Short mmCIF file of C-alpha atoms (C1' of nucleotides) in Angstrom, two decimals:
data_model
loop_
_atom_site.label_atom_id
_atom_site.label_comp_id
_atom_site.label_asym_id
_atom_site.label_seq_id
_atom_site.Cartn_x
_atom_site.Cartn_y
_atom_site.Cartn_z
CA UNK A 1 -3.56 -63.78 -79.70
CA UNK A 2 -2.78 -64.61 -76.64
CA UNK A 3 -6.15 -66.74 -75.66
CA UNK A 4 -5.36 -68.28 -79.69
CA UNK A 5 -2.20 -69.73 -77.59
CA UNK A 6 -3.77 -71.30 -74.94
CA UNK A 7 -6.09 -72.81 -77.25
CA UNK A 8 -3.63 -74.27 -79.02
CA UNK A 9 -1.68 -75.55 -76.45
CA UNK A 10 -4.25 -76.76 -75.21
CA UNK A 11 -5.27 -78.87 -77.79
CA UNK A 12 -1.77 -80.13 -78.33
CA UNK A 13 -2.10 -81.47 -74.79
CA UNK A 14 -5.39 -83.34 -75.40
CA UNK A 15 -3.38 -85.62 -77.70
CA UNK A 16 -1.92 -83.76 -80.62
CA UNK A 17 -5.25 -83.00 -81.97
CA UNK A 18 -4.35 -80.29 -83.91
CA UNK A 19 -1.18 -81.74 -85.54
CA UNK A 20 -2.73 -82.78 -88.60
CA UNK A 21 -4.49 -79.48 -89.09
CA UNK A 22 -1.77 -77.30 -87.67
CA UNK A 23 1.18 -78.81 -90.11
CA UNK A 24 3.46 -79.38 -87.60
CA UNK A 25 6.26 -80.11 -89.87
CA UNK A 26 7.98 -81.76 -86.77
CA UNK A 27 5.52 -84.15 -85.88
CA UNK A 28 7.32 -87.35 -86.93
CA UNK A 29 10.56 -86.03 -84.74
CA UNK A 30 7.98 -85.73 -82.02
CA UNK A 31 6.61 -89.07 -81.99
CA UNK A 32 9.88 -90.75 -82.03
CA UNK A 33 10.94 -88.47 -78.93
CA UNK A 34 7.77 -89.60 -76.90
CA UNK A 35 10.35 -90.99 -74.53
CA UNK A 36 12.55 -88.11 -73.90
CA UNK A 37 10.45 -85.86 -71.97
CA UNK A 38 13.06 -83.03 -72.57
CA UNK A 39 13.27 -82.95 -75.99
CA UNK A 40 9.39 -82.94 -76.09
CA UNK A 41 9.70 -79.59 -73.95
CA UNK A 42 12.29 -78.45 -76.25
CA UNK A 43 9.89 -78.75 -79.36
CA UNK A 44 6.82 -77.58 -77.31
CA UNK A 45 8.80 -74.35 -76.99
CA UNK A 46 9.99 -73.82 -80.64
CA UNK A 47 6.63 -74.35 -81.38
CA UNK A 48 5.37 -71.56 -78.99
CA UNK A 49 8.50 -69.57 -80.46
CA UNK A 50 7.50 -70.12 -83.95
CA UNK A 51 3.55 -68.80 -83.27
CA UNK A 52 4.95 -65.63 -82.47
CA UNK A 53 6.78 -65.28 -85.86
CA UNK A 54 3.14 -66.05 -87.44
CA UNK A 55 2.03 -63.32 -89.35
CA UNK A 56 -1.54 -62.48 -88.51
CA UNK A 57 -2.45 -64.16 -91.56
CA UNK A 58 -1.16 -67.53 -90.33
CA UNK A 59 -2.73 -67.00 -87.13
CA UNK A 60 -6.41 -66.15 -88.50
CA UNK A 61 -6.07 -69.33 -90.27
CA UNK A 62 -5.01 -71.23 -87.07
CA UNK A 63 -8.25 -69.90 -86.06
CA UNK A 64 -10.26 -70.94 -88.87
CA UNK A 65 -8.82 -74.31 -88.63
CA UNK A 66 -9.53 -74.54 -85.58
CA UNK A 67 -13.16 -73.45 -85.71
CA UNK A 68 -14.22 -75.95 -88.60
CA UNK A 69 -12.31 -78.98 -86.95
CA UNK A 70 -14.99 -82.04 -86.32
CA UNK A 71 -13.91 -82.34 -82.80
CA UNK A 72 -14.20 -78.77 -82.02
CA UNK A 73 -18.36 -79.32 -81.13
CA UNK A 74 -17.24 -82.24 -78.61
CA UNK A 75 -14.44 -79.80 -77.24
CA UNK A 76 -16.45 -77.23 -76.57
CA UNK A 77 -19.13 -78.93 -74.45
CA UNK A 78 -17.04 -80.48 -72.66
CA UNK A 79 -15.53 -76.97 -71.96
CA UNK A 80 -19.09 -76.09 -71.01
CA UNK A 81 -19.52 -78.79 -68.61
CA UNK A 82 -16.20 -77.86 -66.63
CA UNK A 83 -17.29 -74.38 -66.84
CA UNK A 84 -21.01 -75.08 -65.39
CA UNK A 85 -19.08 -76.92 -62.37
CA UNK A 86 -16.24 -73.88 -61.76
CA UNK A 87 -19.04 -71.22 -62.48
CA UNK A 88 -20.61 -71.95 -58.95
CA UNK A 89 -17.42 -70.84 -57.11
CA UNK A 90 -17.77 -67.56 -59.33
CA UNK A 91 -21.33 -66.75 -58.59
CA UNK A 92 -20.55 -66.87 -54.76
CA UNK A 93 -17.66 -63.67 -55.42
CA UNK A 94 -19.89 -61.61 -57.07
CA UNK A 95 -21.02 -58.75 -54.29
CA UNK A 96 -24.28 -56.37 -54.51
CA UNK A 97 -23.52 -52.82 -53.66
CA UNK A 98 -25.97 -50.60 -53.20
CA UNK A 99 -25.79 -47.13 -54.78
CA UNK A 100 -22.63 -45.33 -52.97
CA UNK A 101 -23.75 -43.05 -50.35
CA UNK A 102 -20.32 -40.95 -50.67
CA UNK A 103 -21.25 -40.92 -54.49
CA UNK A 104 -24.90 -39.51 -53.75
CA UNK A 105 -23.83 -37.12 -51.26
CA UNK A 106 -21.69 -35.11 -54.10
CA UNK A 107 -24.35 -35.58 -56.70
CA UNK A 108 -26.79 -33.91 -54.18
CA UNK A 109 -24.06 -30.66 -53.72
CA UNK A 110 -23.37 -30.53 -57.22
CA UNK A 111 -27.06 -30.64 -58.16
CA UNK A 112 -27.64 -27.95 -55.30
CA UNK A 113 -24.94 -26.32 -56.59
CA UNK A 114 -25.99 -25.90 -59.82
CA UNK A 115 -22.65 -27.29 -61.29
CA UNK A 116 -24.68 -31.04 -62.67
CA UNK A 117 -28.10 -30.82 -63.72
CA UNK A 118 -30.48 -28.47 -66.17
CA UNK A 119 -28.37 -25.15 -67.11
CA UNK A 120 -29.49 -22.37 -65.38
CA UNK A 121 -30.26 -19.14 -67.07
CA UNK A 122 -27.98 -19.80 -70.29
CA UNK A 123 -24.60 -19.21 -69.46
CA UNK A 124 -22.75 -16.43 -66.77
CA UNK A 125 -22.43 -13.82 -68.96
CA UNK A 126 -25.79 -13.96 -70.86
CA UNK A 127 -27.22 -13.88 -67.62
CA UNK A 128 -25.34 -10.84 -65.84
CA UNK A 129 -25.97 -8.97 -68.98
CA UNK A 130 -29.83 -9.96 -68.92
CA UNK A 131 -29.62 -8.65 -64.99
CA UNK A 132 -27.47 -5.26 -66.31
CA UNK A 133 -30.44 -4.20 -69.27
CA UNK A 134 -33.29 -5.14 -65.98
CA UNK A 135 -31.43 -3.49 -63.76
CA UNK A 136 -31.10 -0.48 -66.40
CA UNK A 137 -27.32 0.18 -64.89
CA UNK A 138 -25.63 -2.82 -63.78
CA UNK A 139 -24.63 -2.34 -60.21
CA UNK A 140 -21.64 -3.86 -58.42
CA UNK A 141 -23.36 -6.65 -56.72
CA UNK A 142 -23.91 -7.62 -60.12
CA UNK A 143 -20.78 -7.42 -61.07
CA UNK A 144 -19.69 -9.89 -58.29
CA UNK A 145 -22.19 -11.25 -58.97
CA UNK A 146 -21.70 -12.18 -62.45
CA UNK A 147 -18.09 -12.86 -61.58
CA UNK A 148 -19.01 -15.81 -58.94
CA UNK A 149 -21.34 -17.32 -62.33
CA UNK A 150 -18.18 -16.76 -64.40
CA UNK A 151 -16.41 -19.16 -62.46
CA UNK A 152 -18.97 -20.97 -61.67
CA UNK A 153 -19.54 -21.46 -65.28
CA UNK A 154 -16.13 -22.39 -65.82
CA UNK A 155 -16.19 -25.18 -63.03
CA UNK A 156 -19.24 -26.82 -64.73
CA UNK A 157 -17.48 -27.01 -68.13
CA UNK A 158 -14.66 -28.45 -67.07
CA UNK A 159 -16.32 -30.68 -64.89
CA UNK A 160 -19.31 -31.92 -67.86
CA UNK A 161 -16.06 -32.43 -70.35
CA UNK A 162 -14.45 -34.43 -67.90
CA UNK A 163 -17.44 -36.28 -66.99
CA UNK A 164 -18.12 -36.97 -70.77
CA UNK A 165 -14.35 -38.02 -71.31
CA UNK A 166 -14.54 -40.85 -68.60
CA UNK A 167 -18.33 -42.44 -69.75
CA UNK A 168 -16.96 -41.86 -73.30
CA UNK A 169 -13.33 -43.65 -72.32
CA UNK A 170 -15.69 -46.09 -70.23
CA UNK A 171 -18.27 -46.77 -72.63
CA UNK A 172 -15.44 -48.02 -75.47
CA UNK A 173 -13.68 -49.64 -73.35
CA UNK A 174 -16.98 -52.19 -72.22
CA UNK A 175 -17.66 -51.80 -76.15
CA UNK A 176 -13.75 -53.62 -76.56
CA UNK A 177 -13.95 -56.19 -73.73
CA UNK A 178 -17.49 -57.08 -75.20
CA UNK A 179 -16.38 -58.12 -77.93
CA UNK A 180 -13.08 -59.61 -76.84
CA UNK A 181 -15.32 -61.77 -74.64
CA UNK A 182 -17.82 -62.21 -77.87
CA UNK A 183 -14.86 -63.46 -79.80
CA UNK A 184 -13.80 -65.60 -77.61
CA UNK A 185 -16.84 -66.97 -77.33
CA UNK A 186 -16.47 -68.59 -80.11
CA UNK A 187 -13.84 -70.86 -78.58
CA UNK A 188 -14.66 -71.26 -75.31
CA UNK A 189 -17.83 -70.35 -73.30
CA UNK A 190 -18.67 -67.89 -72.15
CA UNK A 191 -21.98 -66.61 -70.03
CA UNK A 192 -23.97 -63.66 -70.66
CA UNK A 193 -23.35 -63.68 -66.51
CA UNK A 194 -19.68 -63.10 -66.98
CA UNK A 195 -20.01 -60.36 -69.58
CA UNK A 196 -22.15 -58.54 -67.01
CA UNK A 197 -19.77 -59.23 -63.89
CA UNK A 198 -17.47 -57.90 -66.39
CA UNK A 199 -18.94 -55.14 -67.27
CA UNK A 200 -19.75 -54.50 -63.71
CA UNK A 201 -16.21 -54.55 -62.86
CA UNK A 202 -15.26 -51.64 -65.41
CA UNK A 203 -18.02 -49.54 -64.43
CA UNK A 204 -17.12 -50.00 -60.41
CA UNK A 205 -13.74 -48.91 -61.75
CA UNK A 206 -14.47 -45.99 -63.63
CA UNK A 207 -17.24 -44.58 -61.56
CA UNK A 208 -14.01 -44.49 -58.89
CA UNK A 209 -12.64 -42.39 -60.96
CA UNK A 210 -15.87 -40.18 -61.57
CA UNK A 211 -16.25 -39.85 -57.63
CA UNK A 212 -12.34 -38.68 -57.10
CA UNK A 213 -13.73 -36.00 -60.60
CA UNK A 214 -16.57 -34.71 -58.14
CA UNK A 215 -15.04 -34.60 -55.18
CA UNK A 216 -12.06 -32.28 -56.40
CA UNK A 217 -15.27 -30.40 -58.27
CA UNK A 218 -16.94 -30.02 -55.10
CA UNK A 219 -13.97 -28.87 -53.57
CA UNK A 220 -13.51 -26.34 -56.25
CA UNK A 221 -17.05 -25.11 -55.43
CA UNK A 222 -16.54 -24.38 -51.92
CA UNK A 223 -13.24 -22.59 -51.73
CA UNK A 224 -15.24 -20.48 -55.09
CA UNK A 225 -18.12 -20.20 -52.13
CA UNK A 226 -15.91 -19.03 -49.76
CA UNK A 227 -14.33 -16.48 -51.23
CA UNK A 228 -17.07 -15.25 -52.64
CA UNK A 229 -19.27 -15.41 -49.07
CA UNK A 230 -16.10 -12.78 -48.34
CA UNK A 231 -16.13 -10.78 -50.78
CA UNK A 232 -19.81 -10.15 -50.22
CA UNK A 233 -18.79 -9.21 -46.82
CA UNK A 234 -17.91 -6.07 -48.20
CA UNK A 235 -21.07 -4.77 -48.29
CA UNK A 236 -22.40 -2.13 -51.36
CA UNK A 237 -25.21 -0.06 -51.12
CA UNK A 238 -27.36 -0.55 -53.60
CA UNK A 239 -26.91 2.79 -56.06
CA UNK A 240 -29.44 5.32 -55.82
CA UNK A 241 -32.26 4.39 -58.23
CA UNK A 242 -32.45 0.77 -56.57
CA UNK A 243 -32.94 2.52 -53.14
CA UNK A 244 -35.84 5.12 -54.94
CA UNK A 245 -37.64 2.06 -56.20
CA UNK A 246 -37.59 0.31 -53.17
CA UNK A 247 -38.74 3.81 -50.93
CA UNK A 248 -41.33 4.42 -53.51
CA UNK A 249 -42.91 1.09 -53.16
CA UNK A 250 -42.54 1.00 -49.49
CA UNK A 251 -43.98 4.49 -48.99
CA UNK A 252 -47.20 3.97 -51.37
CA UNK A 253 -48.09 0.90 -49.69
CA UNK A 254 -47.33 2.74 -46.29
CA UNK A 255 -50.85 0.63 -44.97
CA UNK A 256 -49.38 -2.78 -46.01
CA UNK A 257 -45.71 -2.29 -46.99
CA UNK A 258 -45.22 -6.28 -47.39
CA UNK A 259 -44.63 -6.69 -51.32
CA UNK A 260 -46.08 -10.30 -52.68
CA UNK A 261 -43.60 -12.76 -54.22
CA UNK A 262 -44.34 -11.20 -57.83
CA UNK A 263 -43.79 -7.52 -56.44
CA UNK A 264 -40.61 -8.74 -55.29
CA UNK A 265 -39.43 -9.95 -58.53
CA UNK A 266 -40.36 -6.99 -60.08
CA UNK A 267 -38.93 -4.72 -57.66
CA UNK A 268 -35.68 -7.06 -57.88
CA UNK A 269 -35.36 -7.03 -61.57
CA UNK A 270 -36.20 -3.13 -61.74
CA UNK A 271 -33.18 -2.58 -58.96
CA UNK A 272 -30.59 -5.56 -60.35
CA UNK A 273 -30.91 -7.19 -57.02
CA UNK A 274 -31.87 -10.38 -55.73
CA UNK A 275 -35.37 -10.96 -54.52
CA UNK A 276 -33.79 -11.82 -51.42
CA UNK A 277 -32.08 -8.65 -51.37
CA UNK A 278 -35.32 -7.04 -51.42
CA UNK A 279 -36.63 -8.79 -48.50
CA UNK A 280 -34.18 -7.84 -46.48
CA UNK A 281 -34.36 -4.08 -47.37
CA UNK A 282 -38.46 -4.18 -46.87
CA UNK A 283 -37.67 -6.43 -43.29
CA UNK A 284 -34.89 -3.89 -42.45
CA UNK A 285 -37.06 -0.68 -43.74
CA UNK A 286 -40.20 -1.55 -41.86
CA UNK A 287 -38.29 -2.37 -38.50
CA UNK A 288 -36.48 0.74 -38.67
CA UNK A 289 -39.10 2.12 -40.10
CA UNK A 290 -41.74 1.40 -36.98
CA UNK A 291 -38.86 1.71 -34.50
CA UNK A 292 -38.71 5.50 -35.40
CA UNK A 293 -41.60 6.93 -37.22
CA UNK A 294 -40.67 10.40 -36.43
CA UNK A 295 -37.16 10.29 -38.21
CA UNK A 296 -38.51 8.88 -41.92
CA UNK A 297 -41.39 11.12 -41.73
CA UNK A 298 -39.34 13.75 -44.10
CA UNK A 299 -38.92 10.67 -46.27
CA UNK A 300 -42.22 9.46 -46.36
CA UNK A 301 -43.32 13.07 -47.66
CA UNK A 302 -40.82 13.05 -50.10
CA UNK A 303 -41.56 9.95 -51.32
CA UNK A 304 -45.30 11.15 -50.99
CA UNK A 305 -44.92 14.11 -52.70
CA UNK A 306 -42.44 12.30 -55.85
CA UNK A 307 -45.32 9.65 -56.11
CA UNK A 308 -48.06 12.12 -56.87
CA UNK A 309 -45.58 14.77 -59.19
CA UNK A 310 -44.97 11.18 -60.82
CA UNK A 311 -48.13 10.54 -61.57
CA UNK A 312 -48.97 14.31 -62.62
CA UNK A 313 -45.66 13.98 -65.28
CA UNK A 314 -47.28 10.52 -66.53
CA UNK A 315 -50.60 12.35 -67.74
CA UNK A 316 -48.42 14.78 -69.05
CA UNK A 317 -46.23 12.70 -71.36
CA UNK A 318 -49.50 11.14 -72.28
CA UNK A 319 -50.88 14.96 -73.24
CA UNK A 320 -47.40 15.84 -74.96
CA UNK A 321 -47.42 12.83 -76.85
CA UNK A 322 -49.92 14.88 -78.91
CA UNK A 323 -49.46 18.26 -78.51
CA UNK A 324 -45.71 18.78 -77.24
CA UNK A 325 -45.93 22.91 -76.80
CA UNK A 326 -48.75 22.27 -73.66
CA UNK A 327 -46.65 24.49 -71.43
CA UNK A 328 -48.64 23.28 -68.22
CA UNK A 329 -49.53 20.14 -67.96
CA UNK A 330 -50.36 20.54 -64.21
CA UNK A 331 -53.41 18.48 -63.47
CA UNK A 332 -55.87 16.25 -65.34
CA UNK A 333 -58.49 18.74 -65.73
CA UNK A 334 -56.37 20.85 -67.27
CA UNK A 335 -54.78 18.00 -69.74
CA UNK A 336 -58.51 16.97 -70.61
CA UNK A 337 -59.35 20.77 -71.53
CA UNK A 338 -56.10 21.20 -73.87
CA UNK A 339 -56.30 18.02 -75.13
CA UNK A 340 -59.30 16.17 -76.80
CA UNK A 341 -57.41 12.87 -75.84
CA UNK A 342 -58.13 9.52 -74.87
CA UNK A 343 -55.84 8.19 -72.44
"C1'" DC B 1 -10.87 8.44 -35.57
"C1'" DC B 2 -16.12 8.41 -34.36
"C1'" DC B 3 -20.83 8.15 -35.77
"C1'" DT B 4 -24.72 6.98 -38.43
"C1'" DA B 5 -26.73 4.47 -42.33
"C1'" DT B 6 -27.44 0.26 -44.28
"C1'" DG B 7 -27.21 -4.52 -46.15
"C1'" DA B 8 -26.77 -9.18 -44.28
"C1'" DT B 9 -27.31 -12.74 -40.85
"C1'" DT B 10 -29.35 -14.93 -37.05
"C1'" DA B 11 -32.71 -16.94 -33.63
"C1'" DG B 12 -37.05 -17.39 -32.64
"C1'" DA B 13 -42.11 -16.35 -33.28
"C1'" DA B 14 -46.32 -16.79 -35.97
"C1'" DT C 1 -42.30 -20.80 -44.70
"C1'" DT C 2 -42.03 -15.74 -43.92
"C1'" DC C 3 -41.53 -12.05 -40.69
"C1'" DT C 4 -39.59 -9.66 -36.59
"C1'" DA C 5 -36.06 -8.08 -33.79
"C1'" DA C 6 -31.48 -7.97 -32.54
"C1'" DT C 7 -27.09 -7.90 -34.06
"C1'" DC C 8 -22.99 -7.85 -37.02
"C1'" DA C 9 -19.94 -5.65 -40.23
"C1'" DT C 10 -19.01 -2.44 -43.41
"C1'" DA C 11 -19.72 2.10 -46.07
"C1'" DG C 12 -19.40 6.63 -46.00
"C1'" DG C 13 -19.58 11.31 -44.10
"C1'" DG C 14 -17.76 14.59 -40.69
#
DNA sequence: CCCTATGATTAGAA
DNA sequence: TTCTAATCATAGGG
């Protein structure tokens, strides 16, 4: 509407061009009152007035009118030719930046953070319960645990709705000025090099916006951090089972107690700790371990003696899987005599 | 309270 | 990088 104005006007001050197409049902007043530069001001500004009581109609016709007039062609390259002379001064604004290094620093934390990128594990709570059924009971690390992914969680949602609100909200809005700048085309020209410095522009704008969106998200993710860094302060002992695993392991490989990455997942999913959890507990165990030999020797026979009773009660669940009433299932021989089994 | 056990953190070595 | 050794900070028992 507004550009449909300054067309117009335009015109009218290239010589009344448009009068005879337009209707101007004053135009004979106006020629007599060629002299009288008020009263040609005067009618200049009832006509302006009486385009904004046009109904759309009206004004879509204007356009049409406009369009198909036979000096429109000659109008418009002469439009061109200004615009190839002004469109120097333009190129010389434009400015190349370089991807933001503020910008890449919070991607970078919010990738490390786990917050952007591939979702990890499924969800918070799919993934503490996963933990809980490995772990057999769930312990209270992985309650906290699960509770720092909760939030976690809930700081990633907010932050991947946001971020799809603002490229959705930025996305239209290039989509509208596009074809603004497509329709006005049409009348005057326009380069393909403005619609990108246009384009440009929103984008500069709205990633602004996106930065302030990850910087409060980032901010979000350290005071989480930091509270939970505290909270883990508190320090749990890992519940009895989890400590039995890890003393069985350590005890039976007495000779080379230094578990490969794989045992160490293993042993981490069977307790429901970390894996780093169960480096520290085989560094701790084998420093204290060396440092005082005599004092864990009851525990290494303990553990010595549970590994081998173990092992006997294995052969005998295998021998009662087929005959349950074997009252002593004491050693293999005695399992192979009872029982005609293969095991 | 104190004392010991124990999980986590750290610097530095391999 | 992992591992050691020292150390910190808390849990838990008396």
């Amino acid at each position: 509407m507004d550009d449909q104005t300054r067309m117009l006007t335009g015109l009218t001050g290239l010589g009344g061009l448009s009068q005879p197409d337009v209707g101007d049902p004053d135009s004979v007043r106006k020629q007599q009152s060629l002299g009288q530069p008020q009263q040609d001001i005067g009618d200049i500004l009832q006509q302006i007035m009486a385009i904004t009581d046009e109904s759309l109609d009206e004004a879509q016709a204007r356009k049409h009118a406009l369009n198909c007039h036979r000096m429109k062609p000659a109008l418009f390259s002469v439009l061109c030719e200004i615009k190839e002379k002004t469109v120097l001064s333009i190129r010389g604004v434009q400015e190349e930046d370089p991807p933001d290094p503020q910008i890449m620093r919070l991607d970078n934390m919010l990738l490390a953070e786990g917050v952007s990128g591939p979702e990890k594990g499924g969800g918070s709570a799919a993934a503490a319960a996963a933990a809980a059924a490995a772990g057999g009971s769930p312990t209270d690390s992985s309650i906290e645990h699960s509770d720092y992914r909760a939030k976690l969680a809930q700081i990633r949602q907010i932050y991947h709705s946001e971020l799809e609100k603002y490229e959705q909200a930025c996305s239209e809005f290039t989509n509208h000025v596009m074809n603004l700048l497509r329709e006005q085309s049409r009348t005057r020209p326009i380069s393909p090099k403005e619609i990108e410095r246009m384009v440009a522009i929103i984008h500069r704008k709205f990633s602004s916006i996106q930065m302030q969106l990850k910087q409060s998200t980032c901010e979000a993710v350290m005071i989480l951090r930091s509270r939970f860094l505290d909270a883990r302060r508190k320090r749990r002992n890992f519940n009895k089972q989890a400590t039995e695993v890890l003393n069985e392991y350590f005890y039976s490989h007495l000779s080379n107690p230094y578990p490969s990455e794989e045992a160490k997942e293993e042993l981490a999913k069977k307790c429901g700790i970390t894996v780093s959890q169960v480096s520290n507990w085989f560094g701790n165990k084998r420093i204290r371990y060396k440092k005082n030999i005599g004092k864990f020797q009851e525990e290494a026979n303990l553990y010595a003696v549970k590994t081998a009773v173990d092992a006997a009660n294995v052969s005998a669940q295998a021998s009662q899987a087929n005959s349950p009433a074997t009252p002593n299932s004491g050693t293999e021989t005695t399992c192979h005599l009872s029982d005609p089994v293969i095991i």
